[in-house]
GROMACS .gro file of C-alpha atoms in nm:
model
  343
    1MET     CA    1  10.504   3.956   0.686
    2GLN     CA    2  10.638   4.272   0.650
    3PRO     CA    3  10.844   4.390   0.978
    4ARG     CA    4  10.613   4.672   1.108
    5PHE     CA    5  10.710   4.988   1.272
    6THR     CA    6  10.591   5.208   1.560
    7SER     CA    7  10.341   5.424   1.467
    8SER     CA    8  10.446   5.788   1.533
    9ARG     CA    9  10.164   5.847   1.770
   10SER     CA   10  10.318   5.563   1.975
   11LEU     CA   11  10.651   5.694   1.976
   12ASN     CA   12  10.544   6.019   2.088
   13HIS     CA   13  10.368   5.883   2.348
   14LEU     CA   14  10.683   5.660   2.433
   15ARG     CA   15  10.948   6.001   2.390
   16ARG     CA   16  10.710   6.140   2.719
   17LEU     CA   17  10.760   5.809   2.877
   18SER     CA   18  11.142   5.786   2.818
   19PRO     CA   19  11.410   5.978   3.054
   20THR     CA   20  11.591   6.027   2.696
   21PRO     CA   21  11.451   6.083   2.373
   22PHE     CA   22  11.479   5.885   2.101
   23PRO     CA   23  11.416   5.952   1.706
   24LEU     CA   24  11.060   5.919   1.511
   25PRO     CA   25  11.036   5.726   1.232
   26ARG     CA   26  11.256   5.866   0.930
   27PRO     CA   27  11.286   5.752   0.551
   28HIS     CA   28  11.597   5.566   0.601
   29GLN     CA   29  11.450   5.392   0.905
   30HIS     CA   30  11.439   5.040   0.692
   31ARG     CA   31  11.850   5.063   0.663
   32LEU     CA   32  11.852   5.146   1.084
   33LEU     CA   33  11.620   4.774   1.105
   34SER     CA   34  11.824   4.628   0.856
   35ARG     CA   35  12.165   4.728   1.087
   36THR     CA   36  11.929   4.639   1.382
   37THR     CA   37  11.918   4.287   1.213
   38ALA     CA   38  12.245   4.235   1.147
   39LEU     CA   39  12.344   4.329   1.490
   40LYS     CA   40  12.126   4.026   1.648
   41MET     CA   41  12.280   3.753   1.760
   42LYS     CA   42  12.187   3.408   1.592
   43GLU     CA   43  12.188   3.118   1.809
   44SER     CA   44  12.441   2.948   1.577
   45GLU     CA   45  12.690   3.231   1.697
   46ILE     CA   46  12.595   3.218   2.037
   47LYS     CA   47  12.621   2.863   2.077
   48ARG     CA   48  12.419   2.807   2.368
   49ASN     CA   49  12.353   2.449   2.353
   50PRO     CA   50  12.686   2.288   2.387
   51HIS     CA   51  12.553   1.932   2.278
   52PRO     CA   52  12.534   1.864   1.944
   53ASP     CA   53  12.290   1.570   2.061
   54PHE     CA   54  12.132   1.686   2.376
   55LYS     CA   55  11.855   1.410   2.364
   56LYS     CA   56  12.184   1.153   2.450
   57VAL     CA   57  12.332   1.394   2.720
   58GLU     CA   58  11.974   1.447   2.859
   59ALA     CA   59  11.907   1.041   2.871
   60SER     CA   60  12.250   0.995   3.043
   61ARG     CA   61  12.107   1.228   3.340
   62PRO     CA   62  11.947   1.124   3.625
   63ALA     CA   63  11.600   1.129   3.623
   64TRP     CA   64  11.359   1.454   3.739
   65ASP     CA   65  11.369   1.415   4.127
   66ARG     CA   66  10.998   1.391   4.171
   67ASP     CA   67  11.085   1.300   4.570
   68ALA     CA   68  11.174   1.674   4.610
   69GLU     CA   69  10.824   1.787   4.734
   70GLY     CA   70  10.753   2.095   4.948
   71PHE     CA   71  11.056   2.324   5.010
   72LYS     CA   72  11.290   2.195   5.245
   73TYR     CA   73  11.476   2.474   5.513
   74THR     CA   74  11.825   2.388   5.649
   75GLN     CA   75  12.067   2.534   5.844
   76THR     CA   76  12.344   2.801   5.729
   77ALA     CA   77  12.657   2.692   5.621
   78SER     CA   78  12.807   2.862   5.953
   79PRO     CA   79  12.551   2.880   6.223
   80SER     CA   80  12.777   3.072   6.484
   81TRP     CA   81  12.887   3.303   6.248
   82ARG     CA   82  12.969   3.640   6.413
   83LEU     CA   83  12.935   3.998   6.322
   84GLY     CA   84  13.289   4.053   6.134
   85SER     CA   85  13.413   3.706   6.096
   86GLY     CA   86  13.418   3.732   5.714
   87ALA     CA   87  13.385   3.442   5.456
   88ASN     CA   88  13.217   3.148   5.606
   89ASP     CA   89  13.445   2.800   5.548
   90LEU     CA   90  13.336   2.666   5.228
   91ALA     CA   91  13.577   2.793   5.028
   92SER     CA   92  13.877   2.531   5.049
   93GLU     CA   93  14.257   2.667   5.124
   94GLN     CA   94  14.321   2.602   4.754
   95GLN     CA   95  14.016   2.814   4.626
   96ARG     CA   96  14.117   3.106   4.875
   97GLN     CA   97  14.454   3.132   4.703
   98GLN     CA   98  14.307   3.130   4.337
   99LYS     CA   99  14.411   3.502   4.148
  100HIS     CA  100  14.123   3.700   3.995
  101VAL     CA  101  14.163   3.789   3.602
  102THR     CA  102  14.027   4.121   3.468
  103ILE     CA  103  13.794   4.149   3.146
  104ASP     CA  104  13.731   4.453   2.948
  105PRO     CA  105  13.421   4.429   2.791
  106TYR     CA  106  13.486   4.633   2.477
  107GLY     CA  107  13.860   4.489   2.468
  108GLU     CA  108  14.003   4.440   2.098
  109GLY     CA  109  13.881   4.147   1.955
  110ARG     CA  110  13.636   4.066   2.185
  111ALA     CA  111  13.333   3.990   2.034
  112PRO     CA  112  13.001   4.081   2.208
  113VAL     CA  113  12.858   3.766   2.229
  114ASN     CA  114  13.141   3.657   2.483
  115ASN     CA  115  13.007   3.955   2.720
  116TYR     CA  116  12.631   3.763   2.673
  117LYS     CA  117  12.746   3.439   2.775
  118LEU     CA  118  12.972   3.569   3.029
  119LEU     CA  119  12.712   3.748   3.219
  120ILE     CA  120  12.382   3.522   3.194
  121SER     CA  121  12.646   3.251   3.322
  122ALA     CA  122  12.717   3.523   3.652
  123ILE     CA  123  12.439   3.677   3.732
  124VAL     CA  124  12.247   3.362   3.857
  125PRO     CA  125  11.979   3.245   3.930
  126ARG     CA  126  11.771   3.501   3.724
  127PRO     CA  127  11.379   3.510   3.781
  128ILE     CA  128  11.202   3.505   3.442
  129ALA     CA  129  10.971   3.747   3.357
  130PHE     CA  130  10.738   3.527   3.061
  131VAL     CA  131  10.585   3.813   2.909
  132SER     CA  132  10.243   3.781   2.685
  133THR     CA  133  10.094   4.091   2.497
  134VAL     CA  134   9.860   4.157   2.211
  135SER     CA  135   9.927   4.293   1.875
  136PRO     CA  136   9.841   4.646   1.801
  137ASP     CA  137   9.554   4.526   1.530
  138GLY     CA  138   9.468   4.251   1.834
  139LYS     CA  139   9.491   3.984   1.604
  140THR     CA  140   9.761   3.813   1.719
  141THR     CA  141   9.878   3.707   2.038
  142ASN     CA  142  10.216   3.659   2.207
  143LEU     CA  143  10.379   3.483   2.460
  144ALA     CA  144  10.791   3.444   2.496
  145PRO     CA  145  11.026   3.420   2.855
  146PHE     CA  146  11.298   3.700   2.955
  147SER     CA  147  11.527   3.653   3.244
  148TYR     CA  148  11.652   4.035   3.214
  149PHE     CA  149  11.403   4.104   3.460
  150GLN     CA  150  11.359   4.200   3.804
  151VAL     CA  151  11.126   4.377   4.069
  152ILE     CA  152  11.284   4.764   4.131
  153SER     CA  153  10.963   4.920   4.385
  154HIS     CA  154  10.643   4.796   4.558
  155ASP     CA  155  10.508   5.146   4.593
  156PRO     CA  156  10.467   5.176   4.274
  157PRO     CA  157  10.513   4.808   4.182
  158LEU     CA  158  10.766   4.826   3.895
  159PHE     CA  159  10.886   4.527   3.713
  160VAL     CA  160  11.192   4.603   3.479
  161ILE     CA  161  11.215   4.403   3.145
  162GLY     CA  162  11.567   4.432   2.896
  163PHE     CA  163  11.527   4.330   2.551
  164ALA     CA  164  11.829   4.284   2.341
  165SER     CA  165  11.667   4.486   2.019
  166SER     CA  166  11.600   4.852   1.940
  167LEU     CA  167  11.215   4.992   1.912
  168ALA     CA  168  11.273   4.997   1.516
  169GLY     CA  169  11.401   4.601   1.524
  170ALA     CA  170  11.112   4.478   1.786
  171ALA     CA  171  10.905   4.435   1.473
  172ALA     CA  172  11.140   4.195   1.313
  173ALA     CA  173  11.322   4.024   1.614
  174LYS     CA  174  11.158   4.086   1.973
  175HIS     CA  175  10.812   4.099   1.905
  176THR     CA  176  10.700   4.130   2.293
  177LEU     CA  177  10.855   4.466   2.297
  178HIS     CA  178  10.698   4.555   1.964
  179ASN     CA  179  10.374   4.453   2.112
  180LEU     CA  180  10.439   4.618   2.440
  181ALA     CA  181  10.539   4.952   2.291
  182GLU     CA  182  10.236   5.016   2.047
  183THR     CA  183   9.997   4.870   2.282
  184ARG     CA  184  10.181   4.953   2.632
  185GLU     CA  185   9.991   4.642   2.801
  186CYS     CA  186  10.100   4.318   2.890
  187THR     CA  187  10.097   4.042   3.178
  188VAL     CA  188  10.416   3.916   3.319
  189ASN     CA  189  10.370   3.541   3.461
  190ILE     CA  190  10.591   3.381   3.689
  191ILE     CA  191  10.731   3.017   3.543
  192SER     CA  192  10.684   2.715   3.752
  193GLU     CA  193  10.835   2.381   3.736
  194HIS     CA  194  10.482   2.204   3.593
  195PHE     CA  195  10.505   2.360   3.300
  196ALA     CA  196  10.869   2.468   3.244
  197GLU     CA  197  10.876   2.270   2.904
  198ALA     CA  198  10.623   2.451   2.769
  199ALA     CA  199  10.743   2.780   2.899
  200ASN     CA  200  11.085   2.702   2.716
  201SER     CA  201  10.948   2.626   2.418
  202THR     CA  202  10.795   2.983   2.323
  203SER     CA  203  11.145   3.111   2.286
  204VAL     CA  204  11.101   2.934   1.921
  205ASN     CA  205  11.213   3.178   1.626
  206ALA     CA  206  10.881   3.173   1.542
  207PRO     CA  207  10.799   3.465   1.305
  208TYR     CA  208  10.574   3.784   1.368
  209GLY     CA  209  10.218   3.687   1.379
  210ALA     CA  210  10.282   3.344   1.473
  211SER     CA  211  10.115   3.266   1.834
  212GLU     CA  212  10.339   3.102   2.104
  213TRP     CA  213  10.036   2.994   2.286
  214ALA     CA  214   9.970   2.737   2.016
  215VAL     CA  215  10.378   2.624   2.032
  216SER     CA  216  10.363   2.572   2.407
  217GLY     CA  217   9.979   2.439   2.452
  218LEU     CA  218   9.929   2.637   2.756
  219THR     CA  219   9.613   2.825   2.866
  220PRO     CA  220   9.528   3.148   2.800
  221ALA     CA  221   9.302   3.325   3.083
  222TYR     CA  222   9.143   3.631   2.923
  223ASP     CA  223   8.984   3.758   3.283
  224CYS     CA  224   9.239   4.039   3.326
  225GLN     CA  225   9.061   4.350   3.472
  226THR     CA  226   9.326   4.637   3.345
  227VAL     CA  227   9.467   4.454   3.046
  228LYS     CA  228   9.364   4.333   2.740
  229PRO     CA  229   9.654   4.000   2.708
  230ALA     CA  230   9.584   3.707   2.845
  231ARG     CA  231   9.736   3.566   3.142
  232VAL     CA  232   9.906   3.241   3.191
  233LYS     CA  233   9.627   2.977   3.366
  234GLU     CA  234   9.897   2.747   3.459
  235ALA     CA  235  10.122   3.027   3.666
  236ILE     CA  236  10.087   2.997   4.042
  237PHE     CA  237  10.153   3.433   4.024
  238SER     CA  238  10.079   3.647   3.713
  239ILE     CA  239  10.088   4.038   3.706
  240GLU     CA  240   9.876   4.286   3.470
  241GLY     CA  241  10.133   4.525   3.388
  242LYS     CA  242  10.105   4.858   3.194
  243LEU     CA  243  10.398   5.036   3.033
  244GLU     CA  244  10.547   5.325   3.259
  245SER     CA  245  10.856   5.399   3.040
  246VAL     CA  246  11.101   5.294   2.808
  247ARG     CA  247  11.468   5.404   2.756
  248GLU     CA  248  11.696   5.265   2.418
  249PHE     CA  249  12.069   5.233   2.445
  250GLU     CA  250  12.376   5.264   2.164
  251SER     CA  251  12.624   4.960   2.102
  252ARG     CA  252  12.939   5.045   2.203
  253SER     CA  253  13.047   4.751   1.983
  254LYS     CA  254  12.843   4.937   1.710
  255PRO     CA  255  12.858   5.307   1.783
  256GLY     CA  256  12.567   5.492   1.622
  257THR     CA  257  12.321   5.175   1.639
  258LYS     CA  258  12.083   5.121   1.878
  259ASN     CA  259  12.069   4.723   1.977
  260ALA     CA  260  11.928   4.742   2.347
  261THR     CA  261  11.615   4.861   2.517
  262MET     CA  262  11.476   4.829   2.849
  263VAL     CA  263  11.124   4.917   2.991
  264VAL     CA  264  10.952   4.957   3.299
  265VAL     CA  265  10.617   4.809   3.388
  266GLU     CA  266  10.405   4.875   3.693
  267GLY     CA  267  10.193   4.617   3.814
  268THR     CA  268   9.832   4.701   3.799
  269ARG     CA  269   9.681   4.362   3.902
  270PHE     CA  270   9.843   4.051   4.108
  271TRP     CA  271   9.653   3.683   4.043
  272VAL     CA  272   9.754   3.450   4.262
  273ARG     CA  273   9.662   3.065   4.284
  274GLU     CA  274   9.465   3.061   4.607
  275ASP     CA  275   9.672   2.717   4.793
  276ALA     CA  276   9.992   2.976   4.720
  277ILE     CA  277   9.877   3.268   4.943
  278ASN     CA  278   9.840   3.323   5.289
  279GLU     CA  279   9.497   3.425   5.480
  280ASP     CA  280   9.684   3.797   5.474
  281LYS     CA  281   9.777   3.760   5.081
  282ASN     CA  282  10.112   3.922   5.111
  283LEU     CA  283  10.334   3.595   5.131
  284ILE     CA  284  10.379   3.331   4.829
  285ASP     CA  285  10.466   2.942   4.948
  286PRO     CA  286  10.769   2.863   4.776
  287SER     CA  287  10.673   2.498   4.783
  288VAL     CA  288  10.345   2.603   4.572
  289LEU     CA  289  10.515   2.839   4.362
  290ARG     CA  290  10.846   2.634   4.273
  291PRO     CA  291  10.987   2.924   4.056
  292ILE     CA  292  11.213   2.834   3.776
  293SER     CA  293  11.517   3.038   3.764
  294ARG     CA  294  11.769   3.095   3.451
  295LEU     CA  295  12.151   3.012   3.459
  296GLY     CA  296  12.420   2.991   3.201
  297GLY     CA  297  12.356   2.859   2.856
  298ILE     CA  298  12.023   2.627   2.844
  299THR     CA  299  12.028   2.572   3.187
  300TYR     CA  300  11.760   2.642   3.463
  301GLY     CA  301  11.768   2.603   3.837
  302ARG     CA  302  11.508   2.496   4.077
  303THR     CA  303  11.438   2.685   4.415
  304ILE     CA  304  11.361   2.368   4.656
  305GLU     CA  305  11.577   2.434   4.924
  306GLY     CA  306  11.654   2.746   5.109
  307PHE     CA  307  11.767   2.932   5.449
  308GLU     CA  308  11.682   3.202   5.661
  309LEU     CA  309  11.892   3.477   5.823
  310PRO     CA  310  11.720   3.789   5.998
  311ARG     CA  311  11.873   4.103   5.939
  312PRO     CA  312  12.121   4.194   6.226
  313ASP     CA  313  12.044   4.500   6.457
  314PHE     CA  314  12.320   4.770   6.506
  315ASN     CA  315  12.243   4.757   6.849
  316LYS     CA  316  12.142   4.441   6.973
  317ASP     CA  317  12.356   4.224   6.758
  318LEU     CA  318  12.654   4.415   6.698
  319GLY     CA  319  12.669   4.600   7.004
  320GLY     CA  320  12.655   4.964   6.915
  321PRO     CA  321  12.925   5.221   6.810
  322GLU     CA  322  13.176   5.092   7.031
  323ALA     CA  323  13.154   4.750   6.923
  324TYR     CA  324  13.147   4.885   6.620
  325GLN     CA  325  13.452   5.123   6.627
  326LYS     CA  326  13.639   4.779   6.732
  327LEU     CA  327  13.551   4.546   6.481
  328GLU     CA  328  13.671   4.871   6.284
  329ALA     CA  329  14.020   4.841   6.416
  330GLU     CA  330  14.039   4.493   6.360
  331ARG     CA  331  13.952   4.520   5.992
  332LYS     CA  332  14.227   4.816   5.948
  333GLY     CA  333  14.452   4.593   6.103
  334LYS     CA  334  14.421   4.296   5.851
  335ASP     CA  335  14.403   4.587   5.576
  336ASP     CA  336  14.749   4.680   5.671
  337SER     CA  337  14.892   4.320   5.724
  338ASN     CA  338  14.778   4.272   5.362
  339VAL     CA  339  14.964   4.555   5.143
  340ASP     CA  340  15.232   4.463   4.999
  341GLY     CA  341  15.415   4.778   4.963
  342LYS     CA  342  15.214   4.886   4.651
  343ILE     CA  343  14.982   5.173   4.643
   0.00000   0.00000   0.00000
């Protein structure tokens, strides 16, 4: 199937949404697409999977812990911790003495893929947006996971999703972005343990026009009230969303080429499975949600244990301005003792 470009009508609309303008289609846009496609990192270059024989490695590991039911609360590592005390004692003395290295993301000879691998292994755990969209002609559905994702506001409910693609290259590389830019609608579903494998399968490099719903075996629920894309019926929590704004970013390693896009989606409806929500409809039970998070490489994380920490009160817990001044004086004393004569 030939790549489709975003229409002038849609791009004009997106220019009004975007805080920074981006170009309308031009005769040379096919060259931009080829450059964008060339920038797209291949899986063989990323080497996300470090195992030549993954199934053999997986077979050597313990089985999934099916007894880890519910969500367990523990104490913090230091229940007696006091304000101003600094780090707790989990780090060993040897670890505390370790030095840091500095990395220039644009250093000579440093490939962009190294920044990608570094960041996805450091910014963890990341929530995953399992995004459902429909093609502009309504004939094709798409379902894909994205871990460049976060909620950024509750009033209005806003969510940000990042794509490693330009708008022009989205038709060939990021079908979700292409559909979202054209139709301005989607659903965002949160991935839970009971369909993790199915959700991961939708990251397959299928051609545009192929539906990941068939690949995953998941169930589309066409009962959304404000958008056309289906929500994932198996999901505990889903969001109906409409495109609020979009912004493209220029590559630093390949100046003049757009290779990243950020979209902001506004939530218009929430869907929660009834056994997961409290009576006031303002709190989801983590033991029911059992969310999956993204770590580095091909690693995912479970959320089955946690601890609580109340937010401190300046006057009640710290002791007010007088106590603060005392802590500040102690901190400055420590800073002075750590100075090695260099400015």
